[in-house]
Short mmCIF file of C-alpha atoms and ligand atoms in Angstrom, two decimals:
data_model
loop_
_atom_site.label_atom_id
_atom_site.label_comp_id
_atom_site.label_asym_id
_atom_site.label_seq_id
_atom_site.Cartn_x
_atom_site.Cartn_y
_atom_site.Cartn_z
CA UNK A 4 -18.84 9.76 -31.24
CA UNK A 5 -19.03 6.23 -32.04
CA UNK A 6 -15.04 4.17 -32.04
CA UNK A 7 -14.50 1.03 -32.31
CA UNK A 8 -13.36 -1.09 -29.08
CA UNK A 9 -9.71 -2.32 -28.48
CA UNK A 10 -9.26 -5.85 -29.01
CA UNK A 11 -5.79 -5.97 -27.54
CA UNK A 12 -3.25 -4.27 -25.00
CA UNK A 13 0.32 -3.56 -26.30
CA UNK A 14 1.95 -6.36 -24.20
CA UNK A 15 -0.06 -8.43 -26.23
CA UNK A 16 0.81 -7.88 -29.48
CA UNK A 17 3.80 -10.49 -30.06
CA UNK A 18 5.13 -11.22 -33.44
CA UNK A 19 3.24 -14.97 -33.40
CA UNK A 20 0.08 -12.15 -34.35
CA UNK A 21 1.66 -11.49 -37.73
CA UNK A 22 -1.17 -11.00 -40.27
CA UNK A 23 -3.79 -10.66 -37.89
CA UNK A 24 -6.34 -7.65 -37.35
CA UNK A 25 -5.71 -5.57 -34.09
CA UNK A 26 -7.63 -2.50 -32.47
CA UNK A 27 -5.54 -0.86 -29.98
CA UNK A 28 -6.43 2.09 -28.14
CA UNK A 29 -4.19 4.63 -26.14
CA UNK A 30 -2.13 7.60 -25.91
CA UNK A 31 0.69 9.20 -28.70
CA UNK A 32 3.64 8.92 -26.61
CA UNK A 33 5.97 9.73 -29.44
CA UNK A 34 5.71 10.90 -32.97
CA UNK A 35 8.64 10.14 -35.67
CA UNK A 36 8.11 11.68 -38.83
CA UNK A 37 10.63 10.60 -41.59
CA UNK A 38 8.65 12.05 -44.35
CA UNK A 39 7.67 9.22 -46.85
CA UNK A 40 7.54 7.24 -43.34
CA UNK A 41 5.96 8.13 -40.04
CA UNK A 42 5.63 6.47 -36.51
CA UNK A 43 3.41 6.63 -33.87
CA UNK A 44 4.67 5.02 -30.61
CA UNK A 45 1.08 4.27 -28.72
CA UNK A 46 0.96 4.12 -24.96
CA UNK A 47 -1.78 2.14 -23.04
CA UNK A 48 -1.55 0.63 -19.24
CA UNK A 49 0.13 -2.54 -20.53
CA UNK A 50 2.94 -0.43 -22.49
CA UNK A 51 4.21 0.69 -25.88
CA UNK A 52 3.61 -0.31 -29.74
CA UNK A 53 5.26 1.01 -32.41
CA UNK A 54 2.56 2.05 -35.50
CA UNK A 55 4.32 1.92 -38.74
CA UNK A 56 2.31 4.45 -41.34
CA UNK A 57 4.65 3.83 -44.80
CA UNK A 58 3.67 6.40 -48.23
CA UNK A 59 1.87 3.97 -50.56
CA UNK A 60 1.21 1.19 -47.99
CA UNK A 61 -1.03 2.91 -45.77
CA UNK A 62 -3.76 5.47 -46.77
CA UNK A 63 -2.85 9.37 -47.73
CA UNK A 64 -5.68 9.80 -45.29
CA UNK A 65 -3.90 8.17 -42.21
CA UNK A 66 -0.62 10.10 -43.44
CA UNK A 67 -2.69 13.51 -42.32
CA UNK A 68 -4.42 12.06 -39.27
CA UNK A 69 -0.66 11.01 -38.30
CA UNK A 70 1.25 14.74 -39.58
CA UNK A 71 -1.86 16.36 -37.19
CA UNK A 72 -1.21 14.11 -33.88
CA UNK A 73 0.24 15.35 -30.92
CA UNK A 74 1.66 14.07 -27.64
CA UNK A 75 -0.93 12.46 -25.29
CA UNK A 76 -3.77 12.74 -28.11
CA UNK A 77 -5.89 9.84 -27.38
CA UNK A 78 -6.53 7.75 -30.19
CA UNK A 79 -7.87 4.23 -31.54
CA UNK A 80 -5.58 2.59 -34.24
CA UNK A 81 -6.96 0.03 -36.33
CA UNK A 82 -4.52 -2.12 -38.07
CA UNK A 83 -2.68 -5.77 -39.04
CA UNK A 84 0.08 -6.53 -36.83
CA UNK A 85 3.39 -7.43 -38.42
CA UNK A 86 6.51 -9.40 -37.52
CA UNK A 87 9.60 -6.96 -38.33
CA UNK A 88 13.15 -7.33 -37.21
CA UNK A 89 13.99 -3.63 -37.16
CA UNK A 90 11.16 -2.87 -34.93
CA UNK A 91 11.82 -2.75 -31.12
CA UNK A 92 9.70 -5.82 -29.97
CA UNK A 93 10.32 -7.19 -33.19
CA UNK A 94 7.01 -6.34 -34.33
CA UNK A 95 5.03 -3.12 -35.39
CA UNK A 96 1.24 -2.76 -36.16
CA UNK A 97 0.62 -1.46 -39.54
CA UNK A 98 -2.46 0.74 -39.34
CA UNK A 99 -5.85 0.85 -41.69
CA UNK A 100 -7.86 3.29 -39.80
CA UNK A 101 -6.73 5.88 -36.73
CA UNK A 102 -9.25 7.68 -34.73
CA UNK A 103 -8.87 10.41 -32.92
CA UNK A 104 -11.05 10.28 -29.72
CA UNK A 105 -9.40 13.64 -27.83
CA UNK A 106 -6.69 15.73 -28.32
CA UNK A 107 -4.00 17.03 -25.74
CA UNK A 108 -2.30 20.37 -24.53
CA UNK A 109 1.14 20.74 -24.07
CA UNK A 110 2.06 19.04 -20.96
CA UNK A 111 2.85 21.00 -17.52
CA UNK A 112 5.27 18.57 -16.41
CA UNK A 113 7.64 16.09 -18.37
CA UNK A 114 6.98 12.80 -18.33
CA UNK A 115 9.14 11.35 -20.96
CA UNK A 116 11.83 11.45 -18.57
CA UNK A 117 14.35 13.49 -20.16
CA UNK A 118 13.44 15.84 -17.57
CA UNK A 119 13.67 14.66 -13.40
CA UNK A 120 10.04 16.55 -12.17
CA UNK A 121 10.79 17.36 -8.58
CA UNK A 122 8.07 15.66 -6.43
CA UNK A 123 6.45 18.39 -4.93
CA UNK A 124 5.40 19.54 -8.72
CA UNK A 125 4.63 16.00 -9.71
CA UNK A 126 2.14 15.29 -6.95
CA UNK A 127 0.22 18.36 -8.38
CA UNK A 128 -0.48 17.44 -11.58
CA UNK A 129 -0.43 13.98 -10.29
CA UNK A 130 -3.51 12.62 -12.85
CA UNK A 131 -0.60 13.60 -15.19
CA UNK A 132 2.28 12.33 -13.58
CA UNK A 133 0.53 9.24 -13.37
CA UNK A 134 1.19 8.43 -17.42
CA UNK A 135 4.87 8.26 -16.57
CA UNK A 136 5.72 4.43 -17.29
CA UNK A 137 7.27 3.77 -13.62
CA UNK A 138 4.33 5.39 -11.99
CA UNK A 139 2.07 2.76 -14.19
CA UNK A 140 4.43 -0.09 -12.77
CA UNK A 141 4.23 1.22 -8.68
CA UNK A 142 0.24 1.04 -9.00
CA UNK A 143 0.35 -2.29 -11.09
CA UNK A 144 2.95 -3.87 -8.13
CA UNK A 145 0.45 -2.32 -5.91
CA UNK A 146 -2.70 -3.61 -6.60
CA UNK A 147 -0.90 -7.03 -6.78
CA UNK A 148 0.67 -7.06 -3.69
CA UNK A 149 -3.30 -6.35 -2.18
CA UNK A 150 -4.13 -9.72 -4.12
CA UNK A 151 -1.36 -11.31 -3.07
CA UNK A 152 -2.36 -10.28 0.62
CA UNK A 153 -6.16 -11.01 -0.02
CA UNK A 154 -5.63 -14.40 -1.40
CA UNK A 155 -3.32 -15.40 1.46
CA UNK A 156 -6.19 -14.08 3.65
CA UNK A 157 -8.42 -16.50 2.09
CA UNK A 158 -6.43 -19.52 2.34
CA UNK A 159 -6.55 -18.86 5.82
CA UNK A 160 -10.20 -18.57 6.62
CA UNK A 161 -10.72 -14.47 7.14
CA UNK A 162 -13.33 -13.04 5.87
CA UNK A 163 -13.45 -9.43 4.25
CA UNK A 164 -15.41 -6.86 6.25
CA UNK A 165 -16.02 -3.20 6.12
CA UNK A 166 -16.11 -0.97 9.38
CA UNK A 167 -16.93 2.65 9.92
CA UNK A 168 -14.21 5.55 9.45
CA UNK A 169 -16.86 7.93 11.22
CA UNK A 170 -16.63 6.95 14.54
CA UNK A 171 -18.13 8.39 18.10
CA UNK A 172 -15.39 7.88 19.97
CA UNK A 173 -11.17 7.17 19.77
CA UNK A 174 -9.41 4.00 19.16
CA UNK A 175 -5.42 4.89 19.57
CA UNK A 176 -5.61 7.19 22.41
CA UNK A 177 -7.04 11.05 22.42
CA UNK A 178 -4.25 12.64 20.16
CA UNK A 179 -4.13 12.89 16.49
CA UNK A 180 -7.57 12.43 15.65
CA UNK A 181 -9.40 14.69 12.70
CA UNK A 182 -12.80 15.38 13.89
CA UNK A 183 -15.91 15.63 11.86
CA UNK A 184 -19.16 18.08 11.95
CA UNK A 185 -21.68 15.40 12.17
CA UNK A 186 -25.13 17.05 12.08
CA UNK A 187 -25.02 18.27 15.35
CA UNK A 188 -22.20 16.64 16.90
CA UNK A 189 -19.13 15.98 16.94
CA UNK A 190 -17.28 13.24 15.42
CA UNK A 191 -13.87 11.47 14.46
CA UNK A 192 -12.17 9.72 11.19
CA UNK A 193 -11.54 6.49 12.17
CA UNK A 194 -7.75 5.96 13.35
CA UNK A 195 -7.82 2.02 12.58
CA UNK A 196 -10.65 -0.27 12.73
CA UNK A 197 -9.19 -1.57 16.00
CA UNK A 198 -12.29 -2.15 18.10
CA UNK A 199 -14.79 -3.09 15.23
CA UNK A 200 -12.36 -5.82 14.19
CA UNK A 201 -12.09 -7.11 17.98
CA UNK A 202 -15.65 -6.83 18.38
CA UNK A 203 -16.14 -9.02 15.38
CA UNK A 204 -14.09 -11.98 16.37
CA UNK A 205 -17.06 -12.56 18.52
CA UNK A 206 -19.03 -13.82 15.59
CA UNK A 207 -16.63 -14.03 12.08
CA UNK A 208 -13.75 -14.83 14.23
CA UNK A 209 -11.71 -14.46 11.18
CA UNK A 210 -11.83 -10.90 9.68
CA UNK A 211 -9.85 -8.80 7.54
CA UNK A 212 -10.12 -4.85 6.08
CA UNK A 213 -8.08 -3.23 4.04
CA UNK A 214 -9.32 0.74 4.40
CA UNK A 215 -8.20 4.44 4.70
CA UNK A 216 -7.08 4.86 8.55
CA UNK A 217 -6.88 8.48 9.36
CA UNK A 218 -4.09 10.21 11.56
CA UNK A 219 -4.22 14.02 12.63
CA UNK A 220 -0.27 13.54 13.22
CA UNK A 221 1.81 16.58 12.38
CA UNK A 222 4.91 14.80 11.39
CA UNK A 223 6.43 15.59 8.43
CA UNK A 224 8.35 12.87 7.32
CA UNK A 225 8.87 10.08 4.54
CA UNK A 226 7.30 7.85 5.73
CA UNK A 227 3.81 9.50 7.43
CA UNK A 228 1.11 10.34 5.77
CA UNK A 229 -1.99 11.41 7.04
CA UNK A 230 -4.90 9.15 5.12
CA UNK A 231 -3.23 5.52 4.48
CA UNK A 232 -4.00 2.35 3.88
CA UNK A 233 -4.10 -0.02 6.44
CA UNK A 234 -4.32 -3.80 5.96
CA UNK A 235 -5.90 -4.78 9.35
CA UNK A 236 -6.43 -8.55 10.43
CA UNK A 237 -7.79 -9.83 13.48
CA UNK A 238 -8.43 -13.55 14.65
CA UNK A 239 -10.22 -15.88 17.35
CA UNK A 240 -8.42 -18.06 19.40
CA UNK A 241 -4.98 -16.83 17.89
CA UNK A 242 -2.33 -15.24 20.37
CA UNK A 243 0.60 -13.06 18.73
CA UNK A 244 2.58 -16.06 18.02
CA UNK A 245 -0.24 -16.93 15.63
CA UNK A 246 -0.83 -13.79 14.05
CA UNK A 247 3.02 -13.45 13.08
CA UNK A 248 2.98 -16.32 11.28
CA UNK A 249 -0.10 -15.73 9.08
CA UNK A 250 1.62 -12.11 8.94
CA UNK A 251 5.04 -13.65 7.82
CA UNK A 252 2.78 -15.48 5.06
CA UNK A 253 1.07 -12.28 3.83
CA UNK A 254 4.10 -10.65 3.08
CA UNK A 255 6.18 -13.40 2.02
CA UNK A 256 3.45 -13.68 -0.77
CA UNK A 257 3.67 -10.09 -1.08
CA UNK A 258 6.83 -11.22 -2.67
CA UNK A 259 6.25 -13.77 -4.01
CA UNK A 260 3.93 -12.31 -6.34
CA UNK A 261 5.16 -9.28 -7.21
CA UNK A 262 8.80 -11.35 -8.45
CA UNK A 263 6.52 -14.33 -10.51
CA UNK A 264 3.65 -11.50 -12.18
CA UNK A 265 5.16 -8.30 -12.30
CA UNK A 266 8.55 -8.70 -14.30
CA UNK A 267 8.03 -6.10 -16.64
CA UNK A 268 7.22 -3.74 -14.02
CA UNK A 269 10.46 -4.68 -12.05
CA UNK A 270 12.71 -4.10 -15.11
CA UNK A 271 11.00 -0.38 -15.55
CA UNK A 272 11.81 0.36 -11.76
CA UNK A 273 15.26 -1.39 -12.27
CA UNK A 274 14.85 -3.43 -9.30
CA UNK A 275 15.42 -6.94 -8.55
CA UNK A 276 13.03 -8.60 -5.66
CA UNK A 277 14.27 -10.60 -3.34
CA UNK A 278 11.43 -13.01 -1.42
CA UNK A 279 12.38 -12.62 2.32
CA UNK A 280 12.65 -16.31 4.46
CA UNK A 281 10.14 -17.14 6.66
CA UNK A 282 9.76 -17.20 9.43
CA UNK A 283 11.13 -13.62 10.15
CA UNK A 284 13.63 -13.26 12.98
CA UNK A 285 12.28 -12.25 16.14
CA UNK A 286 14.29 -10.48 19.12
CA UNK A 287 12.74 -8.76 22.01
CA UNK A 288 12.64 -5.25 22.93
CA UNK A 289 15.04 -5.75 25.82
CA UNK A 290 17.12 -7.43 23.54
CA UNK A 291 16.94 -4.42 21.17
CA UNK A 292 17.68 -1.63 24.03
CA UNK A 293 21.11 -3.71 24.93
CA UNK A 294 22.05 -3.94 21.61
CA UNK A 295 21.18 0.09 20.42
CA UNK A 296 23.15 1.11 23.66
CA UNK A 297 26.14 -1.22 22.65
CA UNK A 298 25.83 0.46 19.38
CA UNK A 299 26.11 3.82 20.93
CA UNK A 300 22.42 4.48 19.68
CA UNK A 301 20.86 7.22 22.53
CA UNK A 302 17.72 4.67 23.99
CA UNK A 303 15.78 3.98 27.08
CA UNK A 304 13.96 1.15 28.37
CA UNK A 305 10.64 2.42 28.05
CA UNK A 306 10.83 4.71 25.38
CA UNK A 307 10.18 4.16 21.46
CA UNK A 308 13.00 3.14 19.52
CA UNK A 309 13.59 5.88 17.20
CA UNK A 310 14.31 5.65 13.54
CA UNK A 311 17.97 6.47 13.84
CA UNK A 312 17.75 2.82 16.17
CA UNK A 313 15.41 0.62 13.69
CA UNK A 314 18.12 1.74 10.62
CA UNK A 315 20.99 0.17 12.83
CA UNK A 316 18.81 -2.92 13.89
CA UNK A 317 18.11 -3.65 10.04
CA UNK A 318 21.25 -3.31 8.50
CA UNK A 319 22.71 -5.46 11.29
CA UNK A 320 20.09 -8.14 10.33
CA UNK A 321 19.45 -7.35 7.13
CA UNK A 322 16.31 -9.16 6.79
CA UNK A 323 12.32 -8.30 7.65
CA UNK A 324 12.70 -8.90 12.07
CA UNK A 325 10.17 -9.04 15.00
CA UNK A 326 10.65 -6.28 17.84
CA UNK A 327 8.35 -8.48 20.29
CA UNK A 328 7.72 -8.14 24.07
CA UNK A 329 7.34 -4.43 24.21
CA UNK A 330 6.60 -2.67 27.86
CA UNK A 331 3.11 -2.25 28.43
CA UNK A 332 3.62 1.57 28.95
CA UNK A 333 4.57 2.48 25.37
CA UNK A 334 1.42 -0.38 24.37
CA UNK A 335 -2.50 0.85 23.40
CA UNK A 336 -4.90 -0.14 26.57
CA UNK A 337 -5.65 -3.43 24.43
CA UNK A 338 -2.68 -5.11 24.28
CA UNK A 339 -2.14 -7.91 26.14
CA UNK A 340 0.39 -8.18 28.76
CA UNK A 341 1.40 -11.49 29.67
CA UNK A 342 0.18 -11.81 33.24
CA UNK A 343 -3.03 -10.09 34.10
CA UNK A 344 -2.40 -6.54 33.91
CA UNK A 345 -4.32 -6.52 37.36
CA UNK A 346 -1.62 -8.18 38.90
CA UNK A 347 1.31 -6.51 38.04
CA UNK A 348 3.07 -4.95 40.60
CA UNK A 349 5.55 -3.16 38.56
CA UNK A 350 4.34 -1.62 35.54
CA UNK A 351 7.17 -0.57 34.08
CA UNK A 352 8.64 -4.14 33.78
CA UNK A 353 5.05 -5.39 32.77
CA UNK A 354 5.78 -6.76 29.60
CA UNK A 355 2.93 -7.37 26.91
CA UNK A 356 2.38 -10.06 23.81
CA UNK A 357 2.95 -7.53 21.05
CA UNK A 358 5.22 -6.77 18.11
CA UNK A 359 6.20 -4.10 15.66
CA UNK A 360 7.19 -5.83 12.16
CA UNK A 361 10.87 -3.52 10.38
CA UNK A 362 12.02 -3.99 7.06
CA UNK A 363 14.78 -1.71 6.17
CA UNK A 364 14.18 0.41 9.47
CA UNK A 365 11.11 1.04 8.81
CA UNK A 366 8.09 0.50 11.22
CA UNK A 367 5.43 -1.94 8.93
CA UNK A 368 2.99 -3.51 10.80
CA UNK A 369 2.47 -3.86 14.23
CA UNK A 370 0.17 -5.91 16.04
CA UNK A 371 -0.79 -7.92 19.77
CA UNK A 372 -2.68 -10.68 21.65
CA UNK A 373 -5.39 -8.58 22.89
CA UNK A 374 -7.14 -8.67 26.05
CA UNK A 375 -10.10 -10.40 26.24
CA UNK A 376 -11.61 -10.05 29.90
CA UNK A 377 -13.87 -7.03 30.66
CA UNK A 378 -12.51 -6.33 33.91
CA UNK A 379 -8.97 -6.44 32.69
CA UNK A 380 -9.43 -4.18 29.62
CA UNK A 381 -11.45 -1.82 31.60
CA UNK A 382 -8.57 -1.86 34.30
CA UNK A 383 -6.22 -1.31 31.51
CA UNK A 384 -7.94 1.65 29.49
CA UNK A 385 -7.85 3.32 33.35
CA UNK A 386 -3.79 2.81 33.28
CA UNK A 387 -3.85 4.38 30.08
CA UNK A 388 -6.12 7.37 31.20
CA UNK A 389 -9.28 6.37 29.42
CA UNK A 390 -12.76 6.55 30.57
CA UNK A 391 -14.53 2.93 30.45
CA UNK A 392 -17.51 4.88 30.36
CA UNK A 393 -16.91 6.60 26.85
CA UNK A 394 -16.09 2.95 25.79
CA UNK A 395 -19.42 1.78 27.05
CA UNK A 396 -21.04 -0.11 23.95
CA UNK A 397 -17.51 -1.89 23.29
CA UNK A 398 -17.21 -3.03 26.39
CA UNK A 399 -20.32 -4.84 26.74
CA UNK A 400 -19.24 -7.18 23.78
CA UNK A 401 -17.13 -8.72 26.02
CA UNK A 402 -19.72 -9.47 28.32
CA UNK A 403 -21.33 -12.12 25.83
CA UNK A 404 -18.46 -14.49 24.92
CA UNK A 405 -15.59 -12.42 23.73
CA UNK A 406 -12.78 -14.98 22.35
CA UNK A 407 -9.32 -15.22 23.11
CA UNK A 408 -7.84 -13.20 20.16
CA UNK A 409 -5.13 -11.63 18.73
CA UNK A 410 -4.07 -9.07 15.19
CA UNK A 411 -1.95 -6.80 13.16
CA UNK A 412 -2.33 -3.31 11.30
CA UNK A 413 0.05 -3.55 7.97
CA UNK A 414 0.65 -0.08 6.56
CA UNK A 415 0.20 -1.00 2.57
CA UNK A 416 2.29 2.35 1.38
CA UNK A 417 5.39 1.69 4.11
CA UNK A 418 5.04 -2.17 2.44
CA UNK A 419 5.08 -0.84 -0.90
CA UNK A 420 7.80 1.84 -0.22
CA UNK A 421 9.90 -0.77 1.44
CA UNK A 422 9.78 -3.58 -1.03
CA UNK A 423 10.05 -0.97 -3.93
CA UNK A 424 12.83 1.24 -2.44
CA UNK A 425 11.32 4.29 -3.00
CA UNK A 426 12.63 6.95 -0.70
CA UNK A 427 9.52 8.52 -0.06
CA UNK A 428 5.96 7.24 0.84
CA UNK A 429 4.31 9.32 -1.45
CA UNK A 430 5.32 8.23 -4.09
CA UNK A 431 3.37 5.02 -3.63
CA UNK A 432 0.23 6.80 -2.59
CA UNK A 433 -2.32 8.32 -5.40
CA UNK A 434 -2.83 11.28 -3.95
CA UNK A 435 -1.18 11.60 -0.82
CA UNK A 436 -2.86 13.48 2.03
CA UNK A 437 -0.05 14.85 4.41
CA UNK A 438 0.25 18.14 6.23
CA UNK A 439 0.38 20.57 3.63
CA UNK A 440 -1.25 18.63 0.87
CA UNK A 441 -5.04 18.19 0.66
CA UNK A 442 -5.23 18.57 -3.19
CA UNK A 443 -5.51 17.12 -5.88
P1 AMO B 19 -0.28 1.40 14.36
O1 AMO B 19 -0.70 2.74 14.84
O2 AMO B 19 1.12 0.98 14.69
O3 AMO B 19 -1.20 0.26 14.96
O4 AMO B 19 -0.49 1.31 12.79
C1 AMO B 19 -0.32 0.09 12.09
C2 AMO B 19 0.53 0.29 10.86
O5 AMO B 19 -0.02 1.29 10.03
C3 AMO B 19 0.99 2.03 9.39
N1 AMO B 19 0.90 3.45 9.76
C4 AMO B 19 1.10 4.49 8.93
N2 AMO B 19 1.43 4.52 7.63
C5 AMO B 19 1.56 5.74 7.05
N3 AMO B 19 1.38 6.92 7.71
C6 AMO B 19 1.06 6.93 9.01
N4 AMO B 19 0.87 8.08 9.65
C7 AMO B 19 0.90 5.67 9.68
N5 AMO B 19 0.60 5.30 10.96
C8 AMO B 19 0.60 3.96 10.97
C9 AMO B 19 2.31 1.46 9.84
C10 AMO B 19 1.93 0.80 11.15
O6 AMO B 19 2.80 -0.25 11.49
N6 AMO B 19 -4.56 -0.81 15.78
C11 AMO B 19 -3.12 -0.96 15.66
C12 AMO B 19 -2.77 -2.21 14.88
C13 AMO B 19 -3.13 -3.49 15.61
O7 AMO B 19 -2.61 -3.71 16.72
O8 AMO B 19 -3.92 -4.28 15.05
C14 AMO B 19 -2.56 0.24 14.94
O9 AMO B 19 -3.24 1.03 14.32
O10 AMO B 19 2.74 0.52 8.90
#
């Protein structure tokens, strides 16, 4: 079927448009039908127009086209936009030709919002789900917030790259990876681009991938998932110092953006945004343990700080903070510690150049200086239980002029779920892959 091309989203049709000709394309969110007058309230991405069809003004034609719609029918309206006080934006688009391009069932879950879907049932007809006006304004503050963090990348010299998620051998340590029949081996789903991105500051020195990183973790929380995005960066002659403040940029744009080019978006989600101050507030993990214990919070040096602990730290600071200076035990075998790991006596007071970004108490990015010296790294991944030998092709990078160098893994959906106040990470995730869910 041939049908004619939109010339215009809704957003754009503003009463200064009075007179001219518009083709808008869409869905039939809502139907009125006052007899001698009808409405059509269209839906596209951008949002809602109100389509005026009045006995004697318009055709008898489009009267039946409009008396034979249904919700979610997708459909092309052709017609003269016109300034009007009574209608909502103050204008309405009168219509001179309406075709139909599909029509739609009944609808398996409401998305009108006069009934609350439970999330479970949304996430399964999630293509559906997805219509739902707040769901369009999560995506849209999404894909921002990645151009927000892209551009920032840019302005400071990293260049985009693309590693491989099928991968021979672990990054994060043996656990929680999802293996892979490859031919006739075996192989894993990527955990993080972690040693492709060091190996590459050899040459790029300046890289940055944003990518699915893959987790076999069986938590079942609000804040896991099990395919995310991650928003890795990694840089040349940086230390951690370095890489916080080009982090503190990324998501201070984050902000930035989403408050000056998504205000239509914020309104639907009801939310003000508030740009955090650089540069974020940075207190140590020993720092941390005193203060949890004052706080009666169950820790121990040497041991994660559990979510019940990173909830207390943010609302006492209430603001995006640095943990920094985190024991090498609890560390991956590339972190840095800051003497040579070789000649610490006492590893559990070995303390390494690394940080774990919170906002809200939640766990958003973490990152380290690395280490750069063969010896060192190998000495390390023994520590940590590794085999150099499985880690035999990365390790020879460093034998041809491996850089000082330092970088950060941002979780995108914690980011988004953070900055959006959503209570679950799901909701900020197309279709999430956790535990139980591996369709749609
Ligand atoms: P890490 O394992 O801390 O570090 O991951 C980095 C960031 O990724 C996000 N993240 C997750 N988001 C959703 N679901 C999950 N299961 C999940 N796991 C992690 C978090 C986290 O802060 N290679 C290092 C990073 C580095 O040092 O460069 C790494 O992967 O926001």
């Amino acid at each position: 079927m041939k049908y004619l091309r939109k010339t215009h989203w809704t957003k754009d049709i503003k009463p200064e448009l009075n007179g001219q000709e518009v083709i808008l394309a869409g869905w039939v969110w809502e139907i009125r039908d006052l007899g001698k007058i009808k409405f059509i309230i269209l839906r596209d991405r951008e949002g809602f127009i109100q389509i005026t069809a009045k006995k004697g003004v318009v055709s008898d034609e489009i009267l039946k086209v409009i008396e034979d719609l249904g919700k979610e029918d997708v459909i092309v309206v052709k017609g003269i936009v016109k300034a009007s006080k009574i209608a909502k934006k103050g204008v309405e688009v009168i219509p001179k030709e309406i075709q139909v391009l599909n029509k739609a069932k009944p609808l398996p879950i409401d998305i009108w919002g006069s009934v609350e879907t439970d999330l479970p049932t949304r996430l399964k007809f999630r293509a559906i789900d997805l219509k739902r006006p707040i769901n369009l304004a999560i995506f849209k503050i999404e894909s921002i917030v990645v151009k927000a963090i892209r551009d920032k990348f840019y302005e400071y010299k990293f260049i985009e790259v693309f590693t491989p998620k099928i991968i021979a051998t672990c990054t994060e340590g043996g656990a929680d990876l999802f293996t892979v029949q490859y031919f006739e081996r075996i192989a894993y789903l990527a955990q993080s681009p972690q040693l492709y991105k060091e190996q590459l500051t050899a040459s790029l020195e300046r890289v940055f991938e944003i990518a699915p990183a893959y987790r076999a973790e069986k938590h079942d929380t609000n804040y896991h998932l099990n395919e995310f995005i991650s928003i890795d960066a990694e840089a040349a002659f940086m230390d951690y110092f370095d890489i916080m403040n080009i982090l503190d940029e990324l998501i201070v744009n984050a902000y930035e953006y989403v408050k000056k080019y998504c205000q239509n978006e914020l309104a639907i989600l009801n939310l003000e945004i508030e740009v955090p101050k650089k540069p974020f507030k940075k207190i140590t993990y020993d720092e941390v343990i005193d203060l949890l214990k004052k706080r009666g919070v169950e820790v121990r040096k040497g041991d994660d700080i559990p979510t019940a602990g990173l909830k207390v730290l943010s609302e006492e600071i209430g603001e995006p903070f640095y943990i920094i200076d985190w024991p090498f035990e609890i560390r991956p075998f590339y972190t840095k510690a800051k003497e040579d790991i070789r000649n610490c006596k006492d590893l559990t007071n070995c303390v390494t150049e690394s940080f774990d970004l919170i906002i809200d108490g939640i766990e958003i990015s973490s990152g380290s200086t690395r280490i750069h010296n063969r010896d060192e790294l190998e000495y390390s991944m023994k520590l940590k239980g590794l085999n150099p030998e499985n880690f035999t092709e990365h390790l020879q990078v460093f034998d041809y002029g491996m850089p000082p160098h330092a970088g950060f893994g941002l979780g995108l959906y914690r980011l988004l779920m953070v900055m959006l106040k959503r209570k679950d990470i799901r909701e900020v995730c197309l279709y999430p892959r956790d535990r139980y869910r591996l369709t749609p």
